XYZ file of C-alpha atoms in Angstrom:
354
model
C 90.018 84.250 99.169
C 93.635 83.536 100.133
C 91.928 81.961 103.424
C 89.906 79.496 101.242
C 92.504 78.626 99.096
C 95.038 78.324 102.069
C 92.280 76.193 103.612
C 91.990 73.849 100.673
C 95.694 73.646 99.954
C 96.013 72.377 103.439
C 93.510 69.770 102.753
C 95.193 68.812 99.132
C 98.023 68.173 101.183
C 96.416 66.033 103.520
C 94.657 64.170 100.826
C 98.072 63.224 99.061
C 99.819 62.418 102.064
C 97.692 59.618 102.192
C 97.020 58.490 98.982
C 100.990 59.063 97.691
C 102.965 59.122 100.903
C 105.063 62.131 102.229
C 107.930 61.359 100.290
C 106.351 61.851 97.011
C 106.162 64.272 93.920
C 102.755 65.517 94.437
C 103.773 66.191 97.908
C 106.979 68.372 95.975
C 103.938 70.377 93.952
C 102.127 70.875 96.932
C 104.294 72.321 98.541
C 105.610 74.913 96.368
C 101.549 75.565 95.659
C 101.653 76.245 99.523
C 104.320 78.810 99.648
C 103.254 80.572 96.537
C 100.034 81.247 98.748
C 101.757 82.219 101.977
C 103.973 84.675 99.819
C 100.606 86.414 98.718
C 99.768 86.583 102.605
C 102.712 87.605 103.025
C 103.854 85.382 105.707
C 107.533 84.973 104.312
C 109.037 82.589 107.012
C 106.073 79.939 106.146
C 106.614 80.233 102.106
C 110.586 79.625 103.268
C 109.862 77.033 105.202
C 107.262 74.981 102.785
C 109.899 75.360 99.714
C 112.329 74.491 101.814
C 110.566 71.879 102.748
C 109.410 70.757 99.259
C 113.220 70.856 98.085
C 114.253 68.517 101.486
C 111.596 65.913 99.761
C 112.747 66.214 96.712
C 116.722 65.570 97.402
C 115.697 62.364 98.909
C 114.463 61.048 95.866
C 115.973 58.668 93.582
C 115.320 60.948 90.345
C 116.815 64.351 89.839
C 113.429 66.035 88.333
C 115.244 69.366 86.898
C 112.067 70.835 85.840
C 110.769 70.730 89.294
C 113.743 71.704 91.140
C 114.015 74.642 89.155
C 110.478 75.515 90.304
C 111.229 75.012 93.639
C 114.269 76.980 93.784
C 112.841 80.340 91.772
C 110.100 80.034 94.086
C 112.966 79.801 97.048
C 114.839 82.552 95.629
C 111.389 84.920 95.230
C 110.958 84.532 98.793
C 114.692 85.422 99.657
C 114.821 88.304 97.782
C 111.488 89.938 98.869
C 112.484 89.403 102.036
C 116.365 91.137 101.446
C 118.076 87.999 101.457
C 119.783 88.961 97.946
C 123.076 87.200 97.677
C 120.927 84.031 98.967
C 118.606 84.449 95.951
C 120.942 85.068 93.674
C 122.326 81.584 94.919
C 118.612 80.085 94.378
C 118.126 82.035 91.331
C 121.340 80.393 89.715
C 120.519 76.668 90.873
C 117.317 77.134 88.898
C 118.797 78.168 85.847
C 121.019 75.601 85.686
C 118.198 73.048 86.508
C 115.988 74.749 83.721
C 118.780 74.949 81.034
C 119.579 71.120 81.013
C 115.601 70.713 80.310
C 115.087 73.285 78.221
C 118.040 74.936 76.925
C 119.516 78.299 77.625
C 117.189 80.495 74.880
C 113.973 79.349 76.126
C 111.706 81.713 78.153
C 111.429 80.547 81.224
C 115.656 80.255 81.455
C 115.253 84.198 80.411
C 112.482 85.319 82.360
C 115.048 84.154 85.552
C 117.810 86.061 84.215
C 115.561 88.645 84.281
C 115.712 88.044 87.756
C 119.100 88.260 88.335
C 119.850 90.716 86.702
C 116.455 92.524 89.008
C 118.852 91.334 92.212
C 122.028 92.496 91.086
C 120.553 95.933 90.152
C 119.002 95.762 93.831
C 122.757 94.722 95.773
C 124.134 97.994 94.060
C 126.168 95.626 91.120
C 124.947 97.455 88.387
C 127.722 97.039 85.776
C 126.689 93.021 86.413
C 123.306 93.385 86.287
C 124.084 95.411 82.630
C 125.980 92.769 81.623
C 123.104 90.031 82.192
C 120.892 92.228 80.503
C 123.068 93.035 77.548
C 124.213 89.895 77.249
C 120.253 88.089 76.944
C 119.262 90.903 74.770
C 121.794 89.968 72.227
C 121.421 86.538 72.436
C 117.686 86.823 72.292
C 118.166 89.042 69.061
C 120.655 85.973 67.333
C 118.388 83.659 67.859
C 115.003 85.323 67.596
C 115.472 87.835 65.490
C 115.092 91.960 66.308
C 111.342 91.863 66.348
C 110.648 89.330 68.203
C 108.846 89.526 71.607
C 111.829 87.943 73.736
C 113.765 91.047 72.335
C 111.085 93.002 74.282
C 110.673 91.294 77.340
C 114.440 91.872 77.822
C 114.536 95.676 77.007
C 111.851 95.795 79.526
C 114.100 94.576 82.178
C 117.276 96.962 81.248
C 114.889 99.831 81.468
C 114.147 99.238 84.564
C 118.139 98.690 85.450
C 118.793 102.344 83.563
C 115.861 104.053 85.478
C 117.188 102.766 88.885
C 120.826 104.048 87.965
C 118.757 107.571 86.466
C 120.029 106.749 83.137
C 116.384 107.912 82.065
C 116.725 108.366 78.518
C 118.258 105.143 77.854
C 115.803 103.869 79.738
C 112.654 105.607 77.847
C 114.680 104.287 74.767
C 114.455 100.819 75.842
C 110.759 100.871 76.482
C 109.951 102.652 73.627
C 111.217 99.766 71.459
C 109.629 97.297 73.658
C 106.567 99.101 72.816
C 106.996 99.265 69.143
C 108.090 95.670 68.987
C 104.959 94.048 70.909
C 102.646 96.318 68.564
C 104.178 94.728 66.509
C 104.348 91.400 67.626
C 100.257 91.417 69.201
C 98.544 94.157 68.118
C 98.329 97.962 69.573
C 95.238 96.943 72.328
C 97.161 94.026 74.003
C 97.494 93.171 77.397
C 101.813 93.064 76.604
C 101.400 96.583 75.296
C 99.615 97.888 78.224
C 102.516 96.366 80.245
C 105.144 98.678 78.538
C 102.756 101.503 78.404
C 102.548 101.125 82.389
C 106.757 100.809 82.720
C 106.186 104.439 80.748
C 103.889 106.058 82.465
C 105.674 105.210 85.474
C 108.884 106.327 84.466
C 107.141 109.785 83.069
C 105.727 109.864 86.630
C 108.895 109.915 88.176
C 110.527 112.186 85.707
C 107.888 114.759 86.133
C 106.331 114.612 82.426
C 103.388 114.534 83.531
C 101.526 115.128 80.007
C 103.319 111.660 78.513
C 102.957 109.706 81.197
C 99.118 110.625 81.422
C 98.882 109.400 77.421
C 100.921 106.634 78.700
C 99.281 105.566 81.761
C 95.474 106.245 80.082
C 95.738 104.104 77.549
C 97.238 101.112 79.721
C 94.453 101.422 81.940
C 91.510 101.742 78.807
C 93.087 98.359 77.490
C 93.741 96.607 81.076
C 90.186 97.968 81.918
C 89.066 96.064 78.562
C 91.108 93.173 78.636
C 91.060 91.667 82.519
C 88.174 93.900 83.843
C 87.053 96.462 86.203
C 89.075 94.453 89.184
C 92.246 93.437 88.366
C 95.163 93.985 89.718
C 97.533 95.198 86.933
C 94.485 98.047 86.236
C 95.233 98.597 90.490
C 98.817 99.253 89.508
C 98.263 101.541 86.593
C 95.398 103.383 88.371
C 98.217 104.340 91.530
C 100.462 105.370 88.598
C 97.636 107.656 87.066
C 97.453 108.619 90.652
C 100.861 109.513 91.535
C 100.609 111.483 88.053
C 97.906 113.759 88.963
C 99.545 114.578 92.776
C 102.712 115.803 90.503
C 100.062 117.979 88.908
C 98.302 119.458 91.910
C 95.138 117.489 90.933
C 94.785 116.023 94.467
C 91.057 115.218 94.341
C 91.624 113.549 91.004
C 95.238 111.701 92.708
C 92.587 110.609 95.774
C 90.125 108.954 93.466
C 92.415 107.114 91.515
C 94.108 105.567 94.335
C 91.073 104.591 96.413
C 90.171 102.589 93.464
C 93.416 101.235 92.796
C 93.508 100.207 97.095
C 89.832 98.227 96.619
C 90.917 96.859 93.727
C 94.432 95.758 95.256
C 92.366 94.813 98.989
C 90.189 92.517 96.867
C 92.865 90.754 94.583
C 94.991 90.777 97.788
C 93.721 91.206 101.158
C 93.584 94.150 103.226
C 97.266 93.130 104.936
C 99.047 92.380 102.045
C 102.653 94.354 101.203
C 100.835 95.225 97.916
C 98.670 97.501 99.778
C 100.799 99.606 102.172
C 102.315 101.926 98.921
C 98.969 103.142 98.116
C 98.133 103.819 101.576
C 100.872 105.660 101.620
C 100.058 107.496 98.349
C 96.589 108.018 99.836
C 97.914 110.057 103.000
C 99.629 112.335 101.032
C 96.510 113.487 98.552
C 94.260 113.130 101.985
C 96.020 115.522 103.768
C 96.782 117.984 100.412
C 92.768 117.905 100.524
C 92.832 118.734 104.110
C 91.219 115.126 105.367
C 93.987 115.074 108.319
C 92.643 112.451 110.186
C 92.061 110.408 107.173
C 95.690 110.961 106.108
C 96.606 109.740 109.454
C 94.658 106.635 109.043
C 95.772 105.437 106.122
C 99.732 105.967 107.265
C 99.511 104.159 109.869
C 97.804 101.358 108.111
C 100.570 101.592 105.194
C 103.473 101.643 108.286
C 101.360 98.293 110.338
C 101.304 96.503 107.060
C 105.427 97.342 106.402
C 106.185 96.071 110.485
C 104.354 93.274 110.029
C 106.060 91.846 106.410
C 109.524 92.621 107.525
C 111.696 92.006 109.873
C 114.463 94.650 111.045
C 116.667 96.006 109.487
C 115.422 96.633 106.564
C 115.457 99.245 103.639
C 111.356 98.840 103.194
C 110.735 99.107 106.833
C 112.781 102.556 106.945
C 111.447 103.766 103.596
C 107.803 103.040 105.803
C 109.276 104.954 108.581
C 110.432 107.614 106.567
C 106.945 107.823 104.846
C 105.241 108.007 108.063
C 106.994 110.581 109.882
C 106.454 113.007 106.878
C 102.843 112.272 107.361
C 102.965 113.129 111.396
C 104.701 116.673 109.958
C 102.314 117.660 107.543
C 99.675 117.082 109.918
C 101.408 119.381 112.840
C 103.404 116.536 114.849
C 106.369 117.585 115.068
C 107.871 115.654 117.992
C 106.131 112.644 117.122
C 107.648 113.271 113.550
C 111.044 113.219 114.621
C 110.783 110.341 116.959
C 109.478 108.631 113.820
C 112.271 110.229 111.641
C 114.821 108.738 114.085
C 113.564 104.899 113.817
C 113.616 105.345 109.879
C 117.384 106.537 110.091
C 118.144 103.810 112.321
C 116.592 101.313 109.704
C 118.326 103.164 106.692
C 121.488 103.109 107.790
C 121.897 99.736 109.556
């Protein structure tokens, strides 16, 4: 699919040239189209260079455009920072916001949704009292303006949670969530797709926690309403189906941990290709319940996959590439290679600590 559509994108472009000349606005949307697409492939130098490329257009033009330059440069800055460029994004990140603010004005979603971001970046570079600030900061000015009930109120607890979990302030961050959840049943009803969201961020956190019976109510009903609402293939029902998997391998139920993940890696391999970043954590997952269940060479297979999909999205060093590392030499252990295992254990130290 991501073929096809990178095949018809090309000829959009094509098309355009022509009919509006390089230098033109379309040419700007095409562009930023284009490297949306090579993110999903994840071929992170192209996206750079087609946003980059997008933005180059744009300067030259007699017109500022905010609302497009903003685009361009949270699409810029999404590329940087999956790629562990963060100060750079943070950079992007803030020349969007400043675009978006003089077209919209500083409360509207869109200008909150990329301090969201931020704050996401600054919770990833270690700055966490910042990144508490942002958060604090939008979730009180969301609350003036909107009111306490109101689904921007949510949308922002969301994020702090997520801050408070990284920094294992786990209660605070179960608080958060919990309110999130109360306020968009609230807000859309108790079988909505933004309540399934907030049931996942729970059953994810109750994963990690090791409450295993909450985060199984949690992560069941997300998937009964995600299952309902977007169908048997989608790809937030992949994410809460590795969650319900990573659940049941805290519980011993490996057979149960191996189902749901080889559903949640079709469903991820359709909705994102077989190569896709997306893919290589439940690969991962799927090594460790194969080889609990004794399927050695199966475990084996599915590590390496997880580990070729990790080399090939980023470039050393990087904290994802010795996390892979790390991930794969455990797997060459439990299987009885040992040297192999430490050789492996070496490169993901070298990777870590660079």
């Amino acid at each position: 699919r991501l073929q096809l559509a990178m095949q018809l994108m090309d000829e959009s472009i094509a098309f355009v040239k022509i009919a509006h000349g390089e230098h033109s606005l379309e040419m700007i949307v095409r562009y930023g189209s284009r490297s949306a697409i090579e993110l999903a492939m994840s071929q992170m130098d192209k996206a750079k260079t087609s946003v980059l490329r997008g933005l180059q257009i744009l300067d030259a033009m007699p017109d500022d455009h905010l609302y497009h330059r903003a685009g361009l440069y949270s699409q810029l800055a999404h590329v940087l920072a999956l790629n562990g460029e963060h100060e750079a994004a943070i950079a992007a990140y803030l020349r969007a916001k400043q675009s978006l603010e003089t077209v919209v004005g500083p409360d509207h979603p869109e200008v909150q949704a990329l301090i969201g971001n931020l704050g996401y970046l600054y919770t990833k570079m270690g700055d966490y009292e910042l990144a508490e600030q942002v958060f604090s900061e939008a979730l009180n000015a969301a609350r003036k303006r909107f009111g306490p009930d109101h689904p921007s109120v949510a949308t922002v607890l969301n994020n702090r949670a997520q801050l408070y979990r990284t920094i294992g302030r786990y209660e605070e961050c179960k608080n958060d969530n919990l309110e999130a959840l109360r306020i968009r049943e609230k807000a859309f009803g108790p079988d909505s797709a933004q309540v399934a969201n907030t049931c996942n961020n729970l059953a994810s956190l109750c994963a990690f926690v090791g409450d295993n019976e909450s985060g199984q109510i949690f992560g069941e009903r997300a998937r009964r309403i995600r299952e309902i609402v977007f169908g048997p293939t989608h790809a937030h029902l992949g994410n809460t189906l590795s969650i319900l998997g990573m659940l049941a391998m805290n519980a011993l139920k490996f057979q149960d941990a191996y189902d749901h993940l080889k559903r949640a890696l079709n469903i991820k391999e359709l909705n994102h290709g077989p190569e896709n970043i997306e893919v290589a954590p439940v690969l991962s997952n799927l090594s460790m319940a194969s080889s609990e269940l004794g399927r050695l060479s199966e475990a084996k297979e599915f590590a390496e996959r997880s580990w070729k999909i990790v080399d090939a999205t980023f470039r050393s060093p990087h904290l994802e590439r010795g996390t892979g590392l790390n991930n794969l030499a455990g797997m060459y252990s439990r299987i009885g290679q040992k040297e192999r295992s430490l050789q492996t254990f070496h490169l993901a130290e070298a990777e870590l600590m660079a």
